[in-house]
Short mmCIF file of C-alpha atoms in Angstrom, two decimals:
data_model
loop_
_atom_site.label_atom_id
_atom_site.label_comp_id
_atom_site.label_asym_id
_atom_site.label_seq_id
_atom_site.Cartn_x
_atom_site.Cartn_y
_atom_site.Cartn_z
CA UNK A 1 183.71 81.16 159.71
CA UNK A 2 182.49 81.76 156.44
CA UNK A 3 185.97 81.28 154.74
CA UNK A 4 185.82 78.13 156.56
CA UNK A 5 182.48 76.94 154.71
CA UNK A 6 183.82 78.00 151.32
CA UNK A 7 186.91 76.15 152.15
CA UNK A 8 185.10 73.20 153.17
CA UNK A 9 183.06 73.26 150.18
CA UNK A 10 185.95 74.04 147.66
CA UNK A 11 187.32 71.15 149.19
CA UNK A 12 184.45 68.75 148.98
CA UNK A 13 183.77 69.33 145.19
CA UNK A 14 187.43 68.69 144.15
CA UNK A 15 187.20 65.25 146.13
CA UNK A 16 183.81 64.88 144.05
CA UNK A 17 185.15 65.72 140.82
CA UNK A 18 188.31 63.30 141.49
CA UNK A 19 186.01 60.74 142.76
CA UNK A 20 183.85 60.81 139.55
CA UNK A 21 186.73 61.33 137.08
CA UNK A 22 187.98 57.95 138.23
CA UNK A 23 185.42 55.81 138.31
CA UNK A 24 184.85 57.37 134.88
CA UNK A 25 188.40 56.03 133.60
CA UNK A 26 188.04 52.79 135.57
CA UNK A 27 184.59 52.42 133.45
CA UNK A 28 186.18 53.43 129.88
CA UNK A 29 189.38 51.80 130.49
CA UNK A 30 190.19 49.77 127.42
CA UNK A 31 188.76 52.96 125.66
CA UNK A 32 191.50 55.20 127.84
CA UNK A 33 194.37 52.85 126.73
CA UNK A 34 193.09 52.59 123.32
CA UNK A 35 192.74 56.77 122.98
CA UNK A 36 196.13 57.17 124.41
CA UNK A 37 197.95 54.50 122.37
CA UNK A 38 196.29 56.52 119.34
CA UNK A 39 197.65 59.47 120.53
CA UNK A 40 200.83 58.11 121.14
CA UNK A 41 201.80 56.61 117.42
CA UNK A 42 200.30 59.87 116.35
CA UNK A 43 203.48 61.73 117.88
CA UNK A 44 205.85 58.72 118.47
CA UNK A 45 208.30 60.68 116.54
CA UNK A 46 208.43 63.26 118.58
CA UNK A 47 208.01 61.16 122.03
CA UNK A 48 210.94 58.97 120.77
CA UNK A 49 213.10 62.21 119.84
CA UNK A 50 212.59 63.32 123.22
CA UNK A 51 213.75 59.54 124.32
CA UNK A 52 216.57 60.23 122.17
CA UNK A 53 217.20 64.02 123.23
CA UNK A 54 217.19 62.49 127.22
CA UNK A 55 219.86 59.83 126.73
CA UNK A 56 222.21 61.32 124.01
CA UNK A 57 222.22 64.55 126.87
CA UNK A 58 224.64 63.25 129.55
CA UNK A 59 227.32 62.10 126.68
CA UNK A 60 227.20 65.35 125.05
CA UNK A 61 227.47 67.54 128.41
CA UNK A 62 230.84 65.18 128.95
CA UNK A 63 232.38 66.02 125.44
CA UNK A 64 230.84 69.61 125.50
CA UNK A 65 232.45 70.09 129.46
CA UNK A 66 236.10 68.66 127.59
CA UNK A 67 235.95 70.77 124.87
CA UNK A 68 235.41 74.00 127.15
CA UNK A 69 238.01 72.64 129.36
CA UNK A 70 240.28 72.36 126.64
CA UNK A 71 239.15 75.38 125.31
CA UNK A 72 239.85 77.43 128.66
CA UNK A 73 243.45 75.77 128.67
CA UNK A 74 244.36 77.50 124.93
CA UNK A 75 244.58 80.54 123.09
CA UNK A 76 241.32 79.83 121.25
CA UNK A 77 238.89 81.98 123.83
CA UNK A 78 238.42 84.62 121.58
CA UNK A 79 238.33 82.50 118.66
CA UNK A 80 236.33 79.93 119.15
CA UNK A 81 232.23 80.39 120.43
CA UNK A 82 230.50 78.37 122.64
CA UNK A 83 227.99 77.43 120.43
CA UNK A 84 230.08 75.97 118.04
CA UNK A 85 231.75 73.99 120.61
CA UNK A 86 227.93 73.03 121.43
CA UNK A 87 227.18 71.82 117.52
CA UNK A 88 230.82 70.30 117.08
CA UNK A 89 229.68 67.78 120.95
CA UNK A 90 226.27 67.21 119.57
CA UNK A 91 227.38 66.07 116.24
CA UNK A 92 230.28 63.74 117.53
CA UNK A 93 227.49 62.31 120.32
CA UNK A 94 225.44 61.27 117.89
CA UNK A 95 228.16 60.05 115.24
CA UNK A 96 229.04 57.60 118.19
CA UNK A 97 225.66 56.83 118.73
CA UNK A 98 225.23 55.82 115.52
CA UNK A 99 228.71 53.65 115.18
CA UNK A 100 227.43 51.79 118.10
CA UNK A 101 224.08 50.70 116.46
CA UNK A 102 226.06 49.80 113.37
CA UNK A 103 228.21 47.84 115.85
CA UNK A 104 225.24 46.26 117.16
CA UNK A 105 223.42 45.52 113.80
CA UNK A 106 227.05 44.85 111.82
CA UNK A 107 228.14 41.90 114.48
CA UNK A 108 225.75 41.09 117.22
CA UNK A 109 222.30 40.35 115.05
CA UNK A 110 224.41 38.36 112.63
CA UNK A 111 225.18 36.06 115.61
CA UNK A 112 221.84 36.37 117.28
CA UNK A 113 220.53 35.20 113.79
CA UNK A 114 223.25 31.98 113.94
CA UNK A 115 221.98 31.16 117.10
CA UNK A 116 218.44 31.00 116.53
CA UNK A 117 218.88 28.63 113.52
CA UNK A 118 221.16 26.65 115.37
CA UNK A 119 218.44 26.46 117.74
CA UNK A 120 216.14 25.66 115.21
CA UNK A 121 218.40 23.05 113.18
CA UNK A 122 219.20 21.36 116.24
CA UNK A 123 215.00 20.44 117.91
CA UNK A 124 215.63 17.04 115.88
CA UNK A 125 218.64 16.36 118.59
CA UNK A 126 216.38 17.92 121.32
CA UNK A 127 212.97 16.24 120.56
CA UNK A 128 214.16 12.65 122.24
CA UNK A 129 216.08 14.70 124.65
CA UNK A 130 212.62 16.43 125.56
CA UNK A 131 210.51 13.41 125.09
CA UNK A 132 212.77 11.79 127.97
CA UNK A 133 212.41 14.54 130.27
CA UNK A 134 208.15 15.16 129.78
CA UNK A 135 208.00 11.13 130.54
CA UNK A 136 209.87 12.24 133.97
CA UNK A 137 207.59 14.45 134.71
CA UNK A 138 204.39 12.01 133.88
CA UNK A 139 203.41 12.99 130.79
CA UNK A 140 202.60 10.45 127.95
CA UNK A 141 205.51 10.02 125.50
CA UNK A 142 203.84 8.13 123.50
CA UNK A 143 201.20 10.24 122.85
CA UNK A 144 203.56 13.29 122.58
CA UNK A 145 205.10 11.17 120.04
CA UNK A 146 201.68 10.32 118.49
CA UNK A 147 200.64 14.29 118.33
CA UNK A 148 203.75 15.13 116.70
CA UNK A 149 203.55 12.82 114.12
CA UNK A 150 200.39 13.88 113.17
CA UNK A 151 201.87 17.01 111.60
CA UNK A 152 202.09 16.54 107.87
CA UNK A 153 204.89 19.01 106.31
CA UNK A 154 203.92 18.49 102.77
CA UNK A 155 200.02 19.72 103.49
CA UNK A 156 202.01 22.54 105.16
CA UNK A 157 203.80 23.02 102.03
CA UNK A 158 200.59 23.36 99.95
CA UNK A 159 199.03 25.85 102.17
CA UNK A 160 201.90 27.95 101.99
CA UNK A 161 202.15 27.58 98.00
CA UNK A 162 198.17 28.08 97.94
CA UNK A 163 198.69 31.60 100.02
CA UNK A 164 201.72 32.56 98.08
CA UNK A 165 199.21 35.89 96.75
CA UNK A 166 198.98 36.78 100.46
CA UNK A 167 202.50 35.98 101.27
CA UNK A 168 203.69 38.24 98.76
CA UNK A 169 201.33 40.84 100.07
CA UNK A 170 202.45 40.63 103.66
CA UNK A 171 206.10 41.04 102.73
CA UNK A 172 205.44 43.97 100.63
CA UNK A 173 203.76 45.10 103.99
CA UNK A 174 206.45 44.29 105.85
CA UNK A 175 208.87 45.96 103.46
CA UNK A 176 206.62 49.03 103.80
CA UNK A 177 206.56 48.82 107.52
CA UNK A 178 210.36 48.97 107.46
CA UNK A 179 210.45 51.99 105.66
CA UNK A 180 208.11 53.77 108.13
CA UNK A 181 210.41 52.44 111.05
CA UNK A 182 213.52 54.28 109.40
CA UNK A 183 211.30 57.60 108.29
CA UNK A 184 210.23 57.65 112.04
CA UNK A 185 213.74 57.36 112.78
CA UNK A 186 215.59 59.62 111.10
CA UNK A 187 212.46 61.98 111.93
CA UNK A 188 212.83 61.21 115.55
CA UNK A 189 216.74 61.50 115.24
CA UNK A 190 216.65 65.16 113.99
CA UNK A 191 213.78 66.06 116.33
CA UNK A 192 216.55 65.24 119.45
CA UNK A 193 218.97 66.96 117.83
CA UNK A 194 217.19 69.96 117.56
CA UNK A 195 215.85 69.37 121.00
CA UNK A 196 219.22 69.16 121.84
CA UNK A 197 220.65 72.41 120.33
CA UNK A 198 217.81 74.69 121.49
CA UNK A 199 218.00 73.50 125.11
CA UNK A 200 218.59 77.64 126.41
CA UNK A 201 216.27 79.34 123.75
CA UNK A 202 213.28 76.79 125.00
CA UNK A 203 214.07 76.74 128.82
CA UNK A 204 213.91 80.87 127.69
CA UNK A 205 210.54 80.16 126.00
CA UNK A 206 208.73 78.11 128.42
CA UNK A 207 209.90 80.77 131.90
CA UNK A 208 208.22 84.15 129.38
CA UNK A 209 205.37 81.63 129.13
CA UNK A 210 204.48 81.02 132.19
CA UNK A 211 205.63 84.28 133.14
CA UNK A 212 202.80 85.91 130.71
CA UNK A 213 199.93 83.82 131.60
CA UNK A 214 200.43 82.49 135.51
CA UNK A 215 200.98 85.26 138.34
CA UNK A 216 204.78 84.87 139.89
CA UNK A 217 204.17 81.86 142.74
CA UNK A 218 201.97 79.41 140.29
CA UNK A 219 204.67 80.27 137.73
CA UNK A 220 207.54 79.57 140.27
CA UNK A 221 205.61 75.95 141.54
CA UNK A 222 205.15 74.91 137.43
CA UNK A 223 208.77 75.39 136.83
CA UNK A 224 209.96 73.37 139.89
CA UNK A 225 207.59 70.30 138.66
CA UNK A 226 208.65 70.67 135.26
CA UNK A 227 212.43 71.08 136.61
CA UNK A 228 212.08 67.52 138.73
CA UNK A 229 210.27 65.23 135.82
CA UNK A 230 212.98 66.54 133.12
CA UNK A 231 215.91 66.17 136.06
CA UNK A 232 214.29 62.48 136.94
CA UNK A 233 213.03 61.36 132.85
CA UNK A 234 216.94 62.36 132.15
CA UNK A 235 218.85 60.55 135.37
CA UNK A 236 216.39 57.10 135.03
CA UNK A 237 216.77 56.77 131.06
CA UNK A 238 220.55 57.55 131.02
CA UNK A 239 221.09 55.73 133.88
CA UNK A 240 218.89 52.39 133.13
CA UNK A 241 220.53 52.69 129.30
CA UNK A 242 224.15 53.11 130.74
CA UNK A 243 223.73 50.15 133.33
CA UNK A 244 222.26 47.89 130.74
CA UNK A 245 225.01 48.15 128.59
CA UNK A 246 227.40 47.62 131.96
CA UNK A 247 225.00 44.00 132.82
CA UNK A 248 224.75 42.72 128.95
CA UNK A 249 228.96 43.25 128.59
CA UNK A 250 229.18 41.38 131.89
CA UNK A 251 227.01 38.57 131.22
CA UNK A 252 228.37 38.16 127.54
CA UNK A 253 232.24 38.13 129.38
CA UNK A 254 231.15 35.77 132.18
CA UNK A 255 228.97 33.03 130.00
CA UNK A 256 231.45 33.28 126.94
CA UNK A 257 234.43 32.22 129.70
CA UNK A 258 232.55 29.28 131.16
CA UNK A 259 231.74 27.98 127.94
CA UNK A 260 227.81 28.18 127.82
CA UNK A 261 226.10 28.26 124.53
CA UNK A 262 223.85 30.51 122.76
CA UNK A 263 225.78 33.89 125.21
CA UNK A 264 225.82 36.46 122.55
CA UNK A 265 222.12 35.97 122.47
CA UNK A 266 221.47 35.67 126.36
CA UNK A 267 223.72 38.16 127.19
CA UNK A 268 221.82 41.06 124.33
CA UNK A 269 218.11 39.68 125.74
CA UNK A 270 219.65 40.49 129.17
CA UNK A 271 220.76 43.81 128.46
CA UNK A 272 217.76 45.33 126.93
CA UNK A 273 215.14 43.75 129.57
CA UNK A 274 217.47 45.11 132.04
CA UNK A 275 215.97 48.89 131.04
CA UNK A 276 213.26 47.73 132.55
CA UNK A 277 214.41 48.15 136.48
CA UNK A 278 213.83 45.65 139.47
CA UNK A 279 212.14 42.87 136.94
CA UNK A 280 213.66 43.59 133.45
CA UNK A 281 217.17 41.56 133.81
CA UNK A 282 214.86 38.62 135.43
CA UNK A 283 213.09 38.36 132.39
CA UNK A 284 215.99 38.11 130.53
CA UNK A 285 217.87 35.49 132.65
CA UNK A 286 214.47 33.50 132.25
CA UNK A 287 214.52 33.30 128.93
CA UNK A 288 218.86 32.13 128.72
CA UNK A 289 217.57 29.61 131.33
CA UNK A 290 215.02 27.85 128.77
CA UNK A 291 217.78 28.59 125.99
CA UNK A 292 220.44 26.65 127.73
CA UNK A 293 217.45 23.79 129.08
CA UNK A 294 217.26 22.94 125.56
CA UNK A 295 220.87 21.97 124.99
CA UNK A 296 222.22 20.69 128.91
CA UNK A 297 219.98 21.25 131.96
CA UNK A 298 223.04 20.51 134.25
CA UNK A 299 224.62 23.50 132.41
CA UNK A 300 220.93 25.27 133.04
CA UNK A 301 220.94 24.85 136.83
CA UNK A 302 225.02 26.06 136.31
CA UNK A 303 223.75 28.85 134.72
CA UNK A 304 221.30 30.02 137.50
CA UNK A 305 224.13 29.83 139.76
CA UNK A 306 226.11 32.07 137.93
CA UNK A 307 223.26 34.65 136.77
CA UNK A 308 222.47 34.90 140.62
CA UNK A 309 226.22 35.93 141.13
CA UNK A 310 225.99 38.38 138.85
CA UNK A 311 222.68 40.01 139.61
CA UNK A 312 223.90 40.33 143.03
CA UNK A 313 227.62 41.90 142.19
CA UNK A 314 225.12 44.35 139.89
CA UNK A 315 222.43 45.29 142.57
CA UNK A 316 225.16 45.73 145.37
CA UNK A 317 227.95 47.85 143.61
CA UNK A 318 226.93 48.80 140.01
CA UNK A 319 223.27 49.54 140.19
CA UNK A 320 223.97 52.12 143.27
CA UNK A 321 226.99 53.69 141.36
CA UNK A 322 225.40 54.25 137.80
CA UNK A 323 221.66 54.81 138.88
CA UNK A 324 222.17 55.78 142.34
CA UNK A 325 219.01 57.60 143.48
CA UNK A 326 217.39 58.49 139.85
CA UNK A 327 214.43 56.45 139.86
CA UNK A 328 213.94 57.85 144.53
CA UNK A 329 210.81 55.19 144.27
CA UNK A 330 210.22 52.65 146.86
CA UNK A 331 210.66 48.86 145.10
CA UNK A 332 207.17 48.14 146.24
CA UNK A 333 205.45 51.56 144.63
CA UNK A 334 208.05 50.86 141.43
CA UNK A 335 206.55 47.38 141.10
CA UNK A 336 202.72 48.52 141.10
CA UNK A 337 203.78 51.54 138.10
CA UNK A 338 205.91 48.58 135.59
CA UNK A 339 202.36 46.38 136.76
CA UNK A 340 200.01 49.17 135.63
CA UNK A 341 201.98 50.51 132.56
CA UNK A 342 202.40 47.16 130.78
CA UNK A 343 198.70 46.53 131.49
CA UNK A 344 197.82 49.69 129.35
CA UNK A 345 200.76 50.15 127.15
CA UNK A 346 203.26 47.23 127.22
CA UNK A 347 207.09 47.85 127.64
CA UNK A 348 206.64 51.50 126.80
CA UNK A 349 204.56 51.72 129.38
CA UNK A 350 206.65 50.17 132.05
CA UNK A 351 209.72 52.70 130.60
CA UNK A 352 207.32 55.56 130.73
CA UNK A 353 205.51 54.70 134.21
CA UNK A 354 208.74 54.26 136.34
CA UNK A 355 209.77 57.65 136.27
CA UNK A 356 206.26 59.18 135.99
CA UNK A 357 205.11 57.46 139.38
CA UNK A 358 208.60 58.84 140.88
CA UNK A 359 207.82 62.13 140.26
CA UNK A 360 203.93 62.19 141.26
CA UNK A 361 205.50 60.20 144.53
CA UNK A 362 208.19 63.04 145.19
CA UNK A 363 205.47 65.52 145.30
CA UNK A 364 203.67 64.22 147.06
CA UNK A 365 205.82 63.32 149.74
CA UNK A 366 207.58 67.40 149.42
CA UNK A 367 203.38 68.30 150.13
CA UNK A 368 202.93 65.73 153.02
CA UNK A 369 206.27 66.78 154.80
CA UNK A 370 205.37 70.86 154.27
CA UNK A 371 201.73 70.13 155.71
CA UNK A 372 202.84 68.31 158.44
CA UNK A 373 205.84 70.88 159.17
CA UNK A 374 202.93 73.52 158.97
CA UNK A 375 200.94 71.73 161.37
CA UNK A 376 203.33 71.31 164.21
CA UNK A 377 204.74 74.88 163.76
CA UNK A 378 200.48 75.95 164.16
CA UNK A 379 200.48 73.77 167.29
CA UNK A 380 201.12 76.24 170.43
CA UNK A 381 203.82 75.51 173.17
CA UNK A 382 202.27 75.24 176.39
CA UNK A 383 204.70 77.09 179.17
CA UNK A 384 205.84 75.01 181.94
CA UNK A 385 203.80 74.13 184.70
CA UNK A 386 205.28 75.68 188.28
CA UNK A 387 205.89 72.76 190.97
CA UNK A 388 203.08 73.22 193.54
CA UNK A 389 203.90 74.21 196.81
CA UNK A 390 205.95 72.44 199.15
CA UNK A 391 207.62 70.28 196.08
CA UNK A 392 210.95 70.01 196.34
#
């Protein structure tokens, strides 16, 4: 009885606590988003390393598993250490990382960058073309026409030549914000790599941690949730990154063979929205359909047709092959966490909150099903009750 109460009580000031803790982040919660995005560029070297570290990890398991393979088939057992087969698969994983951004940077921004001026160059062939099509819809050409005109390029001109002081200043910002990007980088870079090659010594680390401070069973329970997020962070970034790359090649194949314009573009927009799961690609095709709007809507509504195609060749026998079961989160629970996160923190947020909310729902739903198990075994079994008398 009187474990009871002091259950009951325990009980009823944790529900207090959690009750007051959240209406105290629903009160500060520009404050919350604002500490944490603080927090966040404070270490974003580090947090990107460990981005790094969890997608460069599957590709260097494969070469490190070929070179032990190869390794097992030869006379080099006693010659050859496991750890420098472990150095020789980091190092070529992230030499072919790095050829593919040069890839990426050496021949797909060059024609992302064609395609935006052509854009650009081409409005003067759009504007009637646009004009036409607002009139359709009810809107006043005329005055359409009438705002436009009202632009004057040469006061535009002198304002820019009058700010030329600040301009200069926010390139030389710029230029300086460059450099930070590639000093985060490379910081970032070596950070995974040393994540990377210490994988044993810190997994050694963290258990004579716990171990030390934590009796055996809260020890044992730590490692398991720390087990799950690193097994899900890994499986959802490797697998969203991997299946991107699968739906941008697709798209660029598909909309370069039926001829529609601007695919390079469309088809790199696609692939990194498509990180993003269940509403990333979406975004993407959203944006090729306003692209291609500008220069044929016929070929826009084509375009739909074929994106739809696509999408569902990807959800039905891709998606289930490449991510299978890494992100285990109901659509509906995965929706409210990419909702959430890019309310506080933008696309890092809806990266971040995916795989976070997959892991707080797997346990959970482990917790729910071991209560309830606990329950029914606690239940007794009533015996059976004799027929009465006289029954047959």
């Amino acid at each position: 009885m009187k474990n009871d109460r002091k259950r009951r009580f325990r009980d009823g000031l944790i529900f207090a606590a959690a009750v007051i803790l959240i209406y105290a982040l629903i009160m500060n919660f520009r404050s919350l988003g604002s500490g944490i995005m603080r927090v966040f560029w404070l270490f974003s070297p580090l947090i990107i390393g460990i981005f790094f570290a969890l997608i460069l990890y599957k590709p260097m398991m494969t070469i490190n598993g070929f070179f032990l393979f190869l390794k097992k088939k030869s006379k080099l057992k006693k010659h050859l250490p496991d750890k420098v087969i472990k150095t020789v698969s980091i190092t070529l994983t992230v030499i072919f990382a790095l050829l593919v951004l040069f890839f990426v940077g050496n021949s797909v921004v060059p024609q992302i960058i064609v395609s935006f001026r052509s854009i650009f160059t081409s409005l003067d062939t759009y504007y009637p073309q646009i004009i036409g099509y607002l009139e359709k819809l009810g809107f006043d050409g005329n005055k359409i026409e009438e705002l436009f005109s009202k632009i004057d390029l040469s006061q535009v001109w002198k304002t820019l030549t009058d700010n030329a002081t600040h301009i200069w200043q926010t390139a030389l910002g710029a230029v300086n914000g460059i450099a930070n990007v590639l000093t985060g980088f490379t910081s970032a870079l070596i950070f995974s790599i040393y994540l990377l090659s210490n994988l044993e010594t810190l997994k050694r680390q963290t258990k004579k941690l716990l171990a030390a401070y934590f009796r055996p069973e809260t020890a044992k329970k730590i490692l398991g949730v720390g087990r799950l997020t690193v097994v899900t962070f890994l499986n959802f970034f490797s697998g969203q990154c991997l299946e991107a790359v699968i739906l941008g090649t697709i798209f660029f194949i598909v909309l370069s063979l039926f001829g529609f314009p601007y695919a390079t573009v469309i088809s790199v927009i696609i692939g990194f929205t498509a990180i993003i799961p269940y509403v990333g690609s979406f975004i993407g095709g959203a944006v090729g359909v306003l692209l291609i709007l500008m220069r044929d809507p016929m070929q826009a509504v084509l375009y739909i047709i074929v994106y739809l195609a696509v999408q569902q060749i990807e959800n039905n026998f891709i998606y289930p092959k490449v991510v299978g079961t890494a992100v285990n989160l109901p659509a509906i629970w995965a929706f409210v966490a990419i909702v959430i996160g890019g309310v506080l923190f933008g696309v890092v947020g809806m990266l971040f909150f995916i795989p976070m909310a997959s892991v707080l729902y797997t346990l959970l739903k482990n917790d729910v099903n071991a209560r309830l198990k606990k329950k029914a075994e606690s239940v007794p079994v009533l015996p059976p009750v004799p027929p009465a008398d006289g029954a047959e």
